[in-house]
C-alpha atoms as one frame of an Amber mdcrd trajectory, in Angstrom:
protein
 -31.930  -5.550  -3.444 -32.647  -3.116  -6.269 -29.686  -4.576  -8.171 -31.219
  -8.051  -7.916 -28.372  -9.540  -5.926 -30.762 -11.084  -3.398 -32.991 -12.747
  -5.953 -36.363 -11.786  -7.500 -39.515 -10.771  -5.656 -40.899 -13.612  -3.547
 -37.642 -15.564  -3.399 -36.620 -17.138  -0.103 -33.311 -15.286   0.062 -34.867
 -11.891  -0.573 -37.649 -12.518   1.942 -35.124 -13.487   4.584 -33.144 -10.287
   3.974 -36.166  -7.964   4.015 -37.552  -9.498   7.202 -34.518  -8.430   9.220
 -34.417  -4.848  10.552 -31.444  -2.652   9.761 -29.188  -2.459  12.818 -25.830
  -0.909  13.543 -23.027  -2.139  15.751 -22.588  -0.314  19.039 -18.971   0.470
  18.175 -19.576   1.314  14.502 -17.808   4.381  13.113 -19.717   7.642  13.527
 -19.156  10.605  11.182 -19.125  14.131  12.628 -19.070  17.518  10.929 -17.872
  20.869  12.277 -21.227  21.591  13.908 -21.173  18.602  16.257 -17.418  18.145
  16.737 -15.028  21.020  17.309 -11.257  20.986  17.746  -9.311  23.074  20.261
  -5.766  22.696  18.940  -4.074  24.927  21.517  -5.562  22.989  24.423  -5.298
  19.634  22.681  -8.964  18.810  23.275 -12.143  18.171  21.318 -15.806  18.832
  22.007 -18.180  16.114  20.787 -21.969  16.169  20.672 -23.530  12.865  21.759
 -27.022  11.546  22.423 -26.371  12.105  26.141 -25.251  15.699  25.692 -22.064
  17.447  24.670 -18.752  16.134  26.009 -16.165  18.873  26.397 -12.472  18.836
  27.163 -11.725  15.379  25.748  -7.974  15.197  25.210  -6.418  13.701  22.077
  -2.847  12.751  21.236  -0.871  12.288  18.040   2.605  12.575  16.583   4.009
  16.107  16.069   3.681  15.796  12.282   0.074  14.636  12.552  -0.861  17.446
  14.935   0.760  20.032  12.664  -1.074  18.695   9.616  -4.325  18.576  11.581
  -4.050  22.222  12.624  -3.117  23.506   9.154  -5.040  21.396   6.659  -8.043
  19.804   8.377 -11.188  20.203   6.305 -14.412  18.254   6.219 -15.819  15.568
   8.461 -14.201  13.555  11.225 -14.968   9.902  11.932 -15.015   8.505  15.456
 -13.730   4.913  15.248 -13.439   2.216  17.900 -10.653  -0.218  17.085  -9.459
  -2.939  19.457 -10.982  -1.153  22.429  -9.332   2.200  21.617 -11.017   5.295
  20.222  -9.599   7.160  17.237 -10.578  10.378  15.469  -9.976  10.067  11.738
  -9.921  13.604  10.354  -9.940  14.583   6.682  -7.015  16.837   5.700  -6.642
  18.466   2.299  -2.898  18.906   1.831  -1.981  21.055  -1.200   0.207  19.233
  -3.713   3.266  20.767  -5.295   3.155  21.576  -9.029   3.604  18.454 -11.122
   6.941  18.072 -12.886   5.539  17.653 -16.395   8.984  17.469 -18.037  11.100
  14.966 -16.051  14.716  14.585 -17.108  14.476  10.797 -16.822  12.746   7.978
 -14.949  13.546   5.697 -12.042  12.443   2.173 -12.881  11.245   0.199  -9.848
  11.075  -3.587  -9.983   8.994  -5.211  -7.225   9.463  -8.704  -5.866   9.210
 -10.914  -2.816  12.895 -11.567  -2.127  13.727  -7.934  -2.904  10.661  -5.810
  -2.188  11.917  -3.108  -4.554  14.955  -2.620  -6.775  15.551   0.623  -8.639
  17.257   1.096 -11.969  19.983   2.983 -10.072  20.960  -0.283  -8.354  19.362
   0.335  -4.955  17.995  -2.817  -3.317  15.317  -2.953  -0.645  15.554  -6.488
   0.654  12.503  -8.375   1.842  14.488 -10.942   3.827  13.772  -9.371   7.209
  10.067  -9.060   6.437   9.913 -12.715   5.333  11.645 -13.865   8.517   9.308
 -11.705  10.579   6.244 -13.227   8.885   7.519 -16.743   9.556   8.179 -15.900
  13.192   4.696 -14.456  13.550   3.184 -17.571  11.944   4.978 -19.817  14.435
   3.818 -17.721  17.383   0.229 -17.728  16.131   0.308 -21.512  15.746   1.639
 -21.937  19.295  -1.054 -19.678  20.756  -3.846 -21.311  18.755  -2.760 -24.744
  19.984  -3.123 -23.694  23.642  -6.819 -22.748  23.302  -6.902 -20.689  26.501
  -8.386 -17.272  27.243  -4.966 -15.791  27.734  -3.828 -17.186  24.381  -6.919
 -15.747  22.665  -6.235 -12.317  24.165  -2.661 -12.420  22.919  -3.849 -13.486
  19.475  -6.129 -10.467  19.310  -3.232  -8.194  20.212  -1.137  -9.758  17.456
  -3.937  -9.619  14.877  -2.777  -6.509  13.010   0.811  -6.232  14.199   2.228
  -7.956  11.128   0.234  -5.713   8.775   1.467  -2.588  10.568   5.062  -3.803
  10.284   4.707  -4.394   6.520   3.054  -0.982   6.086   5.949   0.690   7.935
   8.469  -0.936   5.579   6.485   0.147   2.515   6.268   3.697   3.875  10.049
   3.773   4.267  10.697   2.454   0.746   8.185   4.780  -0.919   9.473   7.808
   0.963  13.058   7.184  -0.155  12.065   6.539  -3.787  10.014   9.738  -3.988
  12.746  11.774  -2.284  15.390  10.583  -4.772  13.096  11.229  -7.743  12.275
  14.742  -6.560  15.892  15.609  -5.830  17.070  14.467  -9.274  14.103  15.809
 -11.254  13.022  12.372 -12.444   9.745  10.468 -12.475   8.963   7.022 -11.106
   8.070   4.073 -13.350   6.291   1.037 -11.894   5.241  -2.296 -13.312   1.523
  -2.925 -13.727   1.124  -5.977 -11.479  -2.565  -5.835 -10.608  -4.185  -9.216
 -11.118  -0.900 -11.110 -10.943  -2.264 -13.367  -8.215  -5.024 -14.488 -10.595
  -2.621 -15.163 -13.462  -0.199 -17.469 -11.644  -0.696 -20.768  -9.821   1.933
 -20.963  -7.080   2.985 -24.137  -5.317   1.756 -24.987  -1.891   4.906 -23.677
  -0.221   4.595 -20.346  -2.107   0.925 -19.533  -1.516   1.448 -17.724   1.779
   4.316 -15.630   0.391   2.350 -14.635  -2.724  -0.866 -13.836  -0.852   1.002
 -11.627   1.645   3.111  -9.851  -1.020   2.407  -6.145  -0.332   3.212  -4.790
  -3.814  -0.131  -3.010  -4.292   0.222  -1.198  -0.982   3.683  -0.023  -2.053
   2.171   1.264  -5.312  -0.418   3.275  -3.395   2.147   4.762  -1.033   4.451
   5.786  -3.884   1.533   7.248  -5.859   0.164   9.531  -3.138   3.599  10.608
  -1.874   4.672  11.389  -5.432   1.496  13.375  -6.109   2.109  15.426  -2.986
   5.731  16.078  -4.028   4.903  16.847  -7.677   6.711  13.753  -9.012   5.106
  12.050 -12.052   4.337   8.322 -11.780   3.685   5.995 -14.709   2.739   2.315
 -14.897   4.154   0.202 -17.725   3.643  -3.330 -19.003   5.502  -5.842 -16.841
   5.756  -8.604 -19.471   9.277 -10.037 -19.903  11.027  -7.219 -18.027  13.178
  -9.810 -16.231  14.033 -11.746 -19.427  14.713  -8.930 -21.925  18.171  -7.503
 -22.508  18.094  -3.688 -22.175  21.030  -3.365 -24.606  20.055  -5.486 -27.619
  16.423  -6.305 -26.814  16.884 -10.088 -26.974  14.186 -11.780 -24.892  14.644
 -15.341 -23.708  14.008 -17.265 -20.526  17.601 -18.503 -20.756  18.811 -14.929
 -20.227  18.068 -15.445 -16.545  19.859 -18.682 -15.614  19.336 -18.085 -11.889
  16.963 -15.992  -9.820  19.581 -13.327  -8.999  21.675 -13.269 -12.166  21.037
 -12.007 -15.703  23.202 -12.839 -18.725  22.111 -12.083 -22.283  22.703 -15.024
 -24.653  23.178 -12.696 -27.626  25.330  -9.743 -26.521  26.696 -11.038 -23.212
  25.343  -8.264 -20.991  25.396  -9.497 -17.391  24.305  -8.109 -14.042  21.844
  -8.455 -11.173  18.494  -9.629 -12.531  16.393  -7.200 -10.490  18.486  -4.205
 -11.598  18.143  -5.264 -15.249  14.372  -5.515 -14.772  14.343  -2.014 -13.275
  16.291  -0.688 -16.287  13.738  -2.273 -18.654  10.930  -0.638 -16.695  12.729
   2.707 -17.002  13.193   2.272 -20.774   9.516   1.427 -21.250   8.563   4.495
 -19.255  10.665   6.657 -21.577   8.850   5.301 -24.626   5.413   5.525 -23.032
   5.963   9.124 -21.890   7.095  10.235 -25.355   4.152   8.430 -26.940   1.634
  10.150 -24.669   3.209  13.607 -24.297   5.371  13.880 -27.398   4.496  15.830
 -30.568   1.833  14.350 -32.824   3.083  12.652 -36.013   2.831  14.638 -39.248
  -0.355  14.271 -41.222  -2.531  13.592 -38.180
């Protein structure tokens, strides 16, 4: 209201908003600090203070890696969240990052796409075919359940609500983990295309809208960024313009260099290869130039 988003004083919209009392959902997330929620890691229980008194001996479960991280690095508040009828404790953990590799020997260029979720400049492909087929299968199942319009169908739809998103997140975790592991082992950094806002710049056809809207490239960026920061691997974002049409050998840029979706052939020097790998090499080359420009020695006379 102070920002004026609900209209000026005396407006109908602002009066309607101010006349309603502030309420909270019964299952809204509740933050706890160390005074009102304590962890007993050896016993695997927590003690929570509530409006009805303190509840002791409440057991919690988690994967071995999560429990180890919780015991070693937990710091700060913990949120109690109710999601789909289940209760979760979301704890804040401050994991120390390894020293950043400020002098990488080279870069791994990563080209993102829908058919191939990621392709590295080393020639490694992470196909998105299985994810696309899974999304189509889920869409068919949702349509069948929605057509039935029964209570049982509605319950099954609720159970399926976030299953597809979890599956896509698992695939992105796998891809990002492998990319960061290779970069750390070889002493290289990771170069990514700057694709934010791409959905606003293109106008896909009707048959491509669902694929573009569900393209999880930004999630993959986030996963690579935080995993790389934890491992001390530098990450850089470069301009994505014409990376799939430019020849990495002679620099000739032309739409005709990519006669098909999967193939690249330079019309000037004849360089040929998989289009996604060529795009990854261009991303790597731009990262080399950008890193030297930012971290290299200053020109003379400046």
